[in-house]
Tab-separated table of C-alpha atoms in Angstrom:
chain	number	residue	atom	x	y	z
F	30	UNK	CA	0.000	0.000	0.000
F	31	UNK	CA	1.143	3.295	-0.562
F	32	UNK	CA	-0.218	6.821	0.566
F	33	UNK	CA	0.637	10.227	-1.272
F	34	UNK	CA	0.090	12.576	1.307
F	35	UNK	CA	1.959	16.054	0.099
F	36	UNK	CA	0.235	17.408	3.390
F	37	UNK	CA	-3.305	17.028	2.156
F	38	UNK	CA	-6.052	18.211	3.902
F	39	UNK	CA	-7.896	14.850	3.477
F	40	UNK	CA	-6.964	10.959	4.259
F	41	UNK	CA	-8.418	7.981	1.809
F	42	UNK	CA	-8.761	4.510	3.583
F	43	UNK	CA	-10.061	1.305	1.384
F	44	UNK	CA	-12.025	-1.047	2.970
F	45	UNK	CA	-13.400	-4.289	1.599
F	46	UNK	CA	-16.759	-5.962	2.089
F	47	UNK	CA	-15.589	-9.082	3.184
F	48	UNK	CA	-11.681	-7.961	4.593
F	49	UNK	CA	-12.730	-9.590	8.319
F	50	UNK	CA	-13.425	-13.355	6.563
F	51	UNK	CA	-11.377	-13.202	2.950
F	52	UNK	CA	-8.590	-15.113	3.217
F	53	UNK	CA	-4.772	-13.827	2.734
F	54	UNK	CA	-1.834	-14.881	1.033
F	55	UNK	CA	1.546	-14.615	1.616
F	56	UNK	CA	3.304	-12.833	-1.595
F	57	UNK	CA	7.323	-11.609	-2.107
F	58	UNK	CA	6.982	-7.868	-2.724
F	59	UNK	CA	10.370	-6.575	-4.820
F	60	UNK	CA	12.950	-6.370	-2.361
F	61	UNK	CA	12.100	-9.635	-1.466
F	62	UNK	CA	10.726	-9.292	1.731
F	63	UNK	CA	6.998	-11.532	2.172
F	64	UNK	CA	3.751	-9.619	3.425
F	65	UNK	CA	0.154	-10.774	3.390
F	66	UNK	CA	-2.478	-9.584	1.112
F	67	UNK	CA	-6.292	-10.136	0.532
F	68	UNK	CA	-6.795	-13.088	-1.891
F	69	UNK	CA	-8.628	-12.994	-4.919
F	70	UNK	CA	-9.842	-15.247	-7.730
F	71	UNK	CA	-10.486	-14.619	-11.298
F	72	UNK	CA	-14.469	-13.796	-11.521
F	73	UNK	CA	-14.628	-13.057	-7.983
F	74	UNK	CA	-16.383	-9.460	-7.573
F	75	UNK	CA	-14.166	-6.999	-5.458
F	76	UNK	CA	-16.336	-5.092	-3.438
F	77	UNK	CA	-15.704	-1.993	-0.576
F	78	UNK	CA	-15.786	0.904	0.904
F	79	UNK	CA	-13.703	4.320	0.348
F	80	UNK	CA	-13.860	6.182	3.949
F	81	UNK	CA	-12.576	9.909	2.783
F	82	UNK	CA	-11.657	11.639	6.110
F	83	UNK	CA	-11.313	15.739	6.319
F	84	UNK	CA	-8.371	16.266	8.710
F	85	UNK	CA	-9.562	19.786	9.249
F	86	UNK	CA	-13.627	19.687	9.867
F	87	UNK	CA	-15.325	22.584	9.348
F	88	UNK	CA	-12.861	23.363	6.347
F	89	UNK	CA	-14.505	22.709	2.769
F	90	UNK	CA	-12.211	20.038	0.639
F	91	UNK	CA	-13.040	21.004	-3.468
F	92	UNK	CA	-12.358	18.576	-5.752
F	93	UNK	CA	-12.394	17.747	-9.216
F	94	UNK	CA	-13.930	14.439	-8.620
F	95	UNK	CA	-13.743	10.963	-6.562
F	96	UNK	CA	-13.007	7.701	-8.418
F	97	UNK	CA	-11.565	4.127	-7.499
F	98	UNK	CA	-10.249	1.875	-9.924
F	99	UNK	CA	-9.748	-1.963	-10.282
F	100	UNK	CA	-6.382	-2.360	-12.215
F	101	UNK	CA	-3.957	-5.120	-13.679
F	102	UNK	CA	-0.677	-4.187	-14.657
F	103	UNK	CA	3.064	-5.404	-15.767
F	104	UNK	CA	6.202	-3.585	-15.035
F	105	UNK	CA	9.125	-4.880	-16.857
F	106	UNK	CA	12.152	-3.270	-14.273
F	107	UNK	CA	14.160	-2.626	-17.301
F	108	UNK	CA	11.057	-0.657	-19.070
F	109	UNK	CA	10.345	0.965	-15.596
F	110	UNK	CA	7.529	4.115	-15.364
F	111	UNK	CA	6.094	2.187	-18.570
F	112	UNK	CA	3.490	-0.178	-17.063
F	113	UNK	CA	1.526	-2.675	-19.043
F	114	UNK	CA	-2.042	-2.768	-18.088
F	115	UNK	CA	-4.292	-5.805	-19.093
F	116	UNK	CA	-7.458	-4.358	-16.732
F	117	UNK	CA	-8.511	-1.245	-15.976
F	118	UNK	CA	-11.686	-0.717	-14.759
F	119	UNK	CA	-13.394	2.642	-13.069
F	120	UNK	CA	-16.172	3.736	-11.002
F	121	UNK	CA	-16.530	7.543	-10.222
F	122	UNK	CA	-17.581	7.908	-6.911
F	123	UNK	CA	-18.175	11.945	-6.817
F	124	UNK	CA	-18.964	14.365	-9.180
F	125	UNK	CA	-16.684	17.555	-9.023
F	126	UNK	CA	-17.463	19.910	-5.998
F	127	UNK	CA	-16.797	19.934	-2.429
F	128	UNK	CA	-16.744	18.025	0.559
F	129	UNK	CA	-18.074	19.545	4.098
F	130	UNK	CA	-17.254	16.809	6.163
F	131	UNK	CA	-16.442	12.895	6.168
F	132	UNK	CA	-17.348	10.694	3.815
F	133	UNK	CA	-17.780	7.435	2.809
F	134	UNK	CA	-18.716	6.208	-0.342
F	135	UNK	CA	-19.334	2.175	-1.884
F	136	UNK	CA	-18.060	0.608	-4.607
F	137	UNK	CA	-18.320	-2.881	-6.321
F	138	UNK	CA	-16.349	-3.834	-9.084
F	139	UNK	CA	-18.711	-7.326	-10.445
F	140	UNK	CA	-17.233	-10.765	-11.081
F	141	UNK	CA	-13.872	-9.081	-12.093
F	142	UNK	CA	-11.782	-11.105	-14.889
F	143	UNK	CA	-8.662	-11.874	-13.232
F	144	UNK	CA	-6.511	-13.935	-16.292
F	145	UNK	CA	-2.921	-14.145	-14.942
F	146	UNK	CA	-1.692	-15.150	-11.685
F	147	UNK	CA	-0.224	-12.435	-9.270
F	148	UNK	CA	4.049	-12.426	-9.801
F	149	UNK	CA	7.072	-11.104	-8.416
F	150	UNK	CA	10.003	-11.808	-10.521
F	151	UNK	CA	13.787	-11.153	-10.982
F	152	UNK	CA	12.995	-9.104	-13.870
F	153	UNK	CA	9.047	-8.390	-14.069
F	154	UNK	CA	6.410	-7.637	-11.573
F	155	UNK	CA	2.680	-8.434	-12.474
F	156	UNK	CA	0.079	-7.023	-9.897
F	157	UNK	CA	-3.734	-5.883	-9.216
F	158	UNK	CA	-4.239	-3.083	-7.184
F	159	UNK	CA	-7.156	0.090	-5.955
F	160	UNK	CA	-6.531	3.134	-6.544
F	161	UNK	CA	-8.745	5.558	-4.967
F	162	UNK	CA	-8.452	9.413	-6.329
F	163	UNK	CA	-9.527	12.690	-4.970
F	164	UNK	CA	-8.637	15.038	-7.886
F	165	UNK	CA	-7.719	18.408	-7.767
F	166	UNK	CA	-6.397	21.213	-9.658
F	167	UNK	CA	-2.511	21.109	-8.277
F	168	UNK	CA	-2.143	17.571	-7.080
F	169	UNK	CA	-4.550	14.694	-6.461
F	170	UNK	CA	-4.639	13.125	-3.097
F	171	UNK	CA	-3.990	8.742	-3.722
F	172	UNK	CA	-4.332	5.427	-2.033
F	173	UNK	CA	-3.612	2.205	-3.056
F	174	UNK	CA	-4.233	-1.229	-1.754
F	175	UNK	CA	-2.769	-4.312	-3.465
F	176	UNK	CA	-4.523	-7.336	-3.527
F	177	UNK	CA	-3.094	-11.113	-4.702
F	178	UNK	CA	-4.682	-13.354	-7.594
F	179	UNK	CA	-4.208	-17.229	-7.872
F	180	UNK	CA	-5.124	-19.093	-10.785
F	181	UNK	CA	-6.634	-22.383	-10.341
F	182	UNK	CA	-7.111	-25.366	-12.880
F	183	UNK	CA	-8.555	-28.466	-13.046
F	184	UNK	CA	-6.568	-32.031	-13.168
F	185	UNK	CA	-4.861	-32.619	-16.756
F	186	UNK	CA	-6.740	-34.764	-18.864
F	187	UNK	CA	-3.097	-35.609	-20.386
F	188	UNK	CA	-0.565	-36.313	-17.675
F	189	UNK	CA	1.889	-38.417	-19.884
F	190	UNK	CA	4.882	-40.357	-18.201
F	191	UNK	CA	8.304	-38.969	-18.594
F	192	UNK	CA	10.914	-41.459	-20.111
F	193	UNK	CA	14.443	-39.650	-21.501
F	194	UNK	CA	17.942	-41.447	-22.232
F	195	UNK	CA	21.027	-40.184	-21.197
F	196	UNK	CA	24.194	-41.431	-23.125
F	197	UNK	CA	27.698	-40.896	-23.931
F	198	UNK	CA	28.753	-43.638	-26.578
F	199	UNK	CA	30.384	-46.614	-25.125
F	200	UNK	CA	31.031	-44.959	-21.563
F	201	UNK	CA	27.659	-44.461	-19.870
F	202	UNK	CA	23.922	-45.025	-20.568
F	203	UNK	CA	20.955	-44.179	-18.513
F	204	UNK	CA	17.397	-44.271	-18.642
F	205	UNK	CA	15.069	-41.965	-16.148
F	206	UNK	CA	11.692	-42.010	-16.105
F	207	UNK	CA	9.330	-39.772	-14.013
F	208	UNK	CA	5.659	-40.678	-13.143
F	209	UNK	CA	4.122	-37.418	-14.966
F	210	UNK	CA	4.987	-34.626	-16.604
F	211	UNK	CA	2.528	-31.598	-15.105
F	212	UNK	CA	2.485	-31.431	-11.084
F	213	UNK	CA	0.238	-29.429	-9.049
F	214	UNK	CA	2.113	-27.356	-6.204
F	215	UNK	CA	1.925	-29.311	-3.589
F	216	UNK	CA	2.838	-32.822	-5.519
F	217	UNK	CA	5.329	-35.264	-5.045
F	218	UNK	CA	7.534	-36.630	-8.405
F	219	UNK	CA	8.287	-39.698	-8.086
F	220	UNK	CA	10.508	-41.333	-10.647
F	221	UNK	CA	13.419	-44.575	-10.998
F	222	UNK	CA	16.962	-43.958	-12.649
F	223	UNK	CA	17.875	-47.103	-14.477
F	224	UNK	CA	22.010	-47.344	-15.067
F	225	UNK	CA	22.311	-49.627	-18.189
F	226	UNK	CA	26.065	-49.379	-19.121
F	227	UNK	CA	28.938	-47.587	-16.547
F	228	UNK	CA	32.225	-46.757	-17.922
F	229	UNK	CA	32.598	-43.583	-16.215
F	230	UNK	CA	33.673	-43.278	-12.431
F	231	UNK	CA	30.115	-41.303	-11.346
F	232	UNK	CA	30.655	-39.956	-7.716
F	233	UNK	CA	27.809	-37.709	-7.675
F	234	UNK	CA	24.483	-37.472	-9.028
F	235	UNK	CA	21.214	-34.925	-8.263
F	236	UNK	CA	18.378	-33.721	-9.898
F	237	UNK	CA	17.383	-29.743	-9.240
F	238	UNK	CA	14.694	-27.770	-9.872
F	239	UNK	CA	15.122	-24.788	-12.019
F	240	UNK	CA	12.762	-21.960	-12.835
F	241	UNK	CA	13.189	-19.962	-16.021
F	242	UNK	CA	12.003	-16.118	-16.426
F	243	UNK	CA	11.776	-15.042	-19.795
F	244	UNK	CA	10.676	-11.410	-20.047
F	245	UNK	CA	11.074	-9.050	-23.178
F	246	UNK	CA	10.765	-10.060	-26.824
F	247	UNK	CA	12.688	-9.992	-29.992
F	248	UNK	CA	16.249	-8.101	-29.536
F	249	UNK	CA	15.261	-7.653	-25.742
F	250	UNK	CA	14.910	-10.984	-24.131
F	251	UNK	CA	16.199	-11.735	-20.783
F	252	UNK	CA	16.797	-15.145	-19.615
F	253	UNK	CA	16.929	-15.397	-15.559
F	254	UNK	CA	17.622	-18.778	-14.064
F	255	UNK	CA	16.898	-19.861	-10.333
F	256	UNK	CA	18.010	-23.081	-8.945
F	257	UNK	CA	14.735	-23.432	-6.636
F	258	UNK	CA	15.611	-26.859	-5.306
F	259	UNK	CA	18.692	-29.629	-5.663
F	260	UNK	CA	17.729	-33.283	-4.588
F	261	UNK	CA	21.016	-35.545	-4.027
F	262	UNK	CA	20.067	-39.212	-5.800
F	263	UNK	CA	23.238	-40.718	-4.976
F	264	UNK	CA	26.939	-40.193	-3.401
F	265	UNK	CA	29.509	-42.662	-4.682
F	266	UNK	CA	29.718	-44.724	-7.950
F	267	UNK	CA	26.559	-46.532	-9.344
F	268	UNK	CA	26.696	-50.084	-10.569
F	269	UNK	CA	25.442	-51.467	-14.260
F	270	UNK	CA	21.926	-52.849	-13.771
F	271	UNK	CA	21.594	-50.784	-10.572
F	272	UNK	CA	18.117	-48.729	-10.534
F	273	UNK	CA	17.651	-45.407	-7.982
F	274	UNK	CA	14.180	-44.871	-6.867
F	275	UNK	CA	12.981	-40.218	-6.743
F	276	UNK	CA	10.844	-38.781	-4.428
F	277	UNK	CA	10.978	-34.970	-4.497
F	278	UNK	CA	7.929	-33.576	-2.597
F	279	UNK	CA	7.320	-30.030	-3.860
F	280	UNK	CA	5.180	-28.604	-1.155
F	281	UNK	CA	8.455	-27.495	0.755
F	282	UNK	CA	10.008	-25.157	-2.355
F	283	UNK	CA	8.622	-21.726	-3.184
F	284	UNK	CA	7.473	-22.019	-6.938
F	285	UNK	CA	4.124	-20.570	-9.363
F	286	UNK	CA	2.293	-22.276	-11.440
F	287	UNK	CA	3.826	-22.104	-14.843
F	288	UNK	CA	3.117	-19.350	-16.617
F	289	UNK	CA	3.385	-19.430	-20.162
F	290	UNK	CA	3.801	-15.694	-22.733
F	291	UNK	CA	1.545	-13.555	-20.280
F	292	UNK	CA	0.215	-10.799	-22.140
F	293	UNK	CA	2.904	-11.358	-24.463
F	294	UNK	CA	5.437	-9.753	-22.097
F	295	UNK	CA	6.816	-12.536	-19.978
F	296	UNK	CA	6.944	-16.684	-18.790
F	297	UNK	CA	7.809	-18.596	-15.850
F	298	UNK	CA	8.831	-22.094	-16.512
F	299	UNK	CA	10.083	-25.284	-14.808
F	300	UNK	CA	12.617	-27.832	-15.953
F	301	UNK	CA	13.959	-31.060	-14.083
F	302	UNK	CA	17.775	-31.167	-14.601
F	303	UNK	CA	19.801	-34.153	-14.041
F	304	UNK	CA	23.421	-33.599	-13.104
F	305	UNK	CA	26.147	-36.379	-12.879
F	306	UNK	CA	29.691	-35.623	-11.914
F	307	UNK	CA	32.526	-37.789	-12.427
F	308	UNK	CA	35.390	-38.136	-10.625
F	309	UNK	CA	37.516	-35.799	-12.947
F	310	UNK	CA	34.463	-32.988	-12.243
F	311	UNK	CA	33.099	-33.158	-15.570
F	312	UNK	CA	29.380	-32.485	-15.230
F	313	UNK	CA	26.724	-34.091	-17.660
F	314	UNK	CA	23.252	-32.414	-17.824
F	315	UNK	CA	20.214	-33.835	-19.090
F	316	UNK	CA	17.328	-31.215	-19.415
F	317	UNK	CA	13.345	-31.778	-19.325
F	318	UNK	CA	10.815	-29.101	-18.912
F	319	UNK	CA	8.001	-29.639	-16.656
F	320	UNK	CA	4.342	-27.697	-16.089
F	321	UNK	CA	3.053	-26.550	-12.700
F	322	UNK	CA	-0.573	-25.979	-11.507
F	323	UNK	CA	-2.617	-24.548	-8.940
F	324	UNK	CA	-5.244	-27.194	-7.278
F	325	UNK	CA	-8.523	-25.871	-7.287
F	326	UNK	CA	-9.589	-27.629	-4.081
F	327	UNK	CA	-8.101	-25.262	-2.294
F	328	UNK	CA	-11.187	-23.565	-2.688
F	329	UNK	CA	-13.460	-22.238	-0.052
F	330	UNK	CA	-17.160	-23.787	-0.294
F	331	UNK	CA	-18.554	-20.506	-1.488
F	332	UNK	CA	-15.726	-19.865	-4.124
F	333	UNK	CA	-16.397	-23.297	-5.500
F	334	UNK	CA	-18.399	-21.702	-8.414
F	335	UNK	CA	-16.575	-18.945	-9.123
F	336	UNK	CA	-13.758	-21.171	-9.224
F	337	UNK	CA	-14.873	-23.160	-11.961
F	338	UNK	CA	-15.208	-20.156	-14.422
F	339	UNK	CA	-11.691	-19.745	-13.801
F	340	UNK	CA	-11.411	-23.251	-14.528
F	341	UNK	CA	-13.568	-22.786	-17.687
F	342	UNK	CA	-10.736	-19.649	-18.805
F	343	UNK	CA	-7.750	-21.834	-17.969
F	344	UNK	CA	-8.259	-25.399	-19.395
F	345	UNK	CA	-11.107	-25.108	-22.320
F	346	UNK	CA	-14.711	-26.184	-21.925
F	347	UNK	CA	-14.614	-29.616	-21.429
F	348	UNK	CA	-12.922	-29.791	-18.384
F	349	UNK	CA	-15.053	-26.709	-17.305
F	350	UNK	CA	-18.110	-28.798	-17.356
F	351	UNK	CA	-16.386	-31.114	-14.550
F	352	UNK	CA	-15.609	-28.439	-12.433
F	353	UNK	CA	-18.785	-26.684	-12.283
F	354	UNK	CA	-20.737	-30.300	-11.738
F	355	UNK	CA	-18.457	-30.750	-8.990
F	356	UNK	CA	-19.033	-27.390	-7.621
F	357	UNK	CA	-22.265	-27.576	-7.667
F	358	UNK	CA	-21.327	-31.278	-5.350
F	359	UNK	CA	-19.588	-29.033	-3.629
F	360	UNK	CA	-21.897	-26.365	-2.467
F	361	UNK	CA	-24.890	-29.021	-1.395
């Protein structure tokens, strides 16, 4: 939240409907600190109240106007001041005049469409945020409140196995296979690392997690990589015919769900990499991207609806008509 005060003779507070029961969610603001905000879904209707407090009563405040505004918006930190907005929605509270004393004025913003998911990034920031305005002829007085999205989704209907070799001609083979290849964020992979043919003294062998940003296009793409997790699958030297069971539970590690050309300005993706070290330190990678999802049972009872429009925006129609029918399970 920020406040613009420039010793104003008014205060602006935003309240919402529901702040006492909403839930919050913990979110990384830019300098990486974590604070809780009020957490939305896509549809959901953002509702409230703008308290405007005179801090001198009896003195008239003149304005040009009262408004509040619902927007979406992506700041790229190299492109900063220029900020992308993908919604921006407004509801004029006053008509120009003046204020005698304290006031408080509602506002509801209806089943707002949310599309992306809320980010902090090395590179790029995507929020949603109020804005409430008192305008006036030298400088308007501000507030803002930021809120958090999540996007949810329903369960793939394609979760195909992965299966990938890993060679180096007559020194070393392996196979790897993991169970799927899309997890939701609180999932466990589970996979088995199959050593065919060892030539190579192996001492050291782990798989890590490692989230891609992507932001810019054309001439101005930046690539940021983040080791979120390394998972040691062996110390010492493996055996031919030897097999190496994974189980890498992801509800410890920080991560989004993956977020693929956002309003053509950024992604967020996931790979699985599989590093082996031999004994001279020569390290051998083997690559595979992964996608990440948001469960939608995380859902309170009275969200289950709304939450299956989301669904309906996020995964296509047919899977839409499972989540409402179970909503609608849901709710009775």
């Amino acid at each position: 939240m920020s406040f613009f005060s420039f010793g104003q003779s008014a205060e602006i507070d935003i309240v919402l409907n529901d702040a006492e029961t909403r839930k919050k969610a913990e979110h990384k603001t830019e300098d990486g600190k974590k604070d809780k905000y009020f957490l939305f879904y896509d549809g959901e209707t953002v509702s409230g109240k703008v308290n405007v407090t005179l801090k001198n009563p009896g003195k008239r405040l003149e304005h040009q106007g009262i408004k509040i505004e619902f927007i979406g918006q992506i700041e790229l930190y190299y492109d900063r001041g220029n900020h992308h907005e993908f919604v921006s929605l407004v509801k004029d509270l006053a008509r120009p005049g003046e204020m005698a004393q304290s006031q408080t004025f509602d506002f509801e913003f209806t089943h707002v469409e949310k599309p992306y998911e809320s980010y902090t990034g090395q590179n790029v920031k995507l929020r949603y945020f109020l804005r409430a305005t008192i305008s006036r002829r030298l400088n308007d007085i501000c507030k803002e409140m930021d809120i958090v999205v999540h996007t949810l989704s329903t369960y793939p209907e394609l979760n195909s196995s992965i299966k990938m070799e890993v060679g180096i001609e007559d020194c070393l083979h392996i196979e790897f296979e993991y169970n799927k290849s899309k997890y939701h964020l609180k999932d466990v992979i589970v996979g088995k690392i199959y050593f065919l043919l060892v030539r190579i003294k192996i001492k050291h062998m782990e798989i890590d997690i490692i989230k891609r940003e992507t932001t810019g296009t054309g001439p101005n793409v930046y690539h940021e990589n983040d080791t979120i997790a390394k998972y040691e699958i062996m110390d010492g030297a493996p055996v031919r015919g030897e097999s190496i069971p994974i189980r890498l539970f992801l509800a410890g590690y920080e991560m989004t769900p993956t977020m693929r050309d956002v309003n053509k300005k950024f992604s967020v993706r996931y790979y699985l990499n599989l590093v082996l070290i031999d004994e001279e330190e020569r390290r051998y990678f083997k690559q595979q991207e992964i996608t990440l999802w948001r469960k939608g049972d995380i859902v309170r009872k009275s969200m289950s609806h709304q939450a299956a429009i989301a669904s309906q925006r996020f995964e296509g129609s047919a899977s839409a008509e499972k989540a409402l029918s179970q909503a609608k399970e849901d709710d009775n």
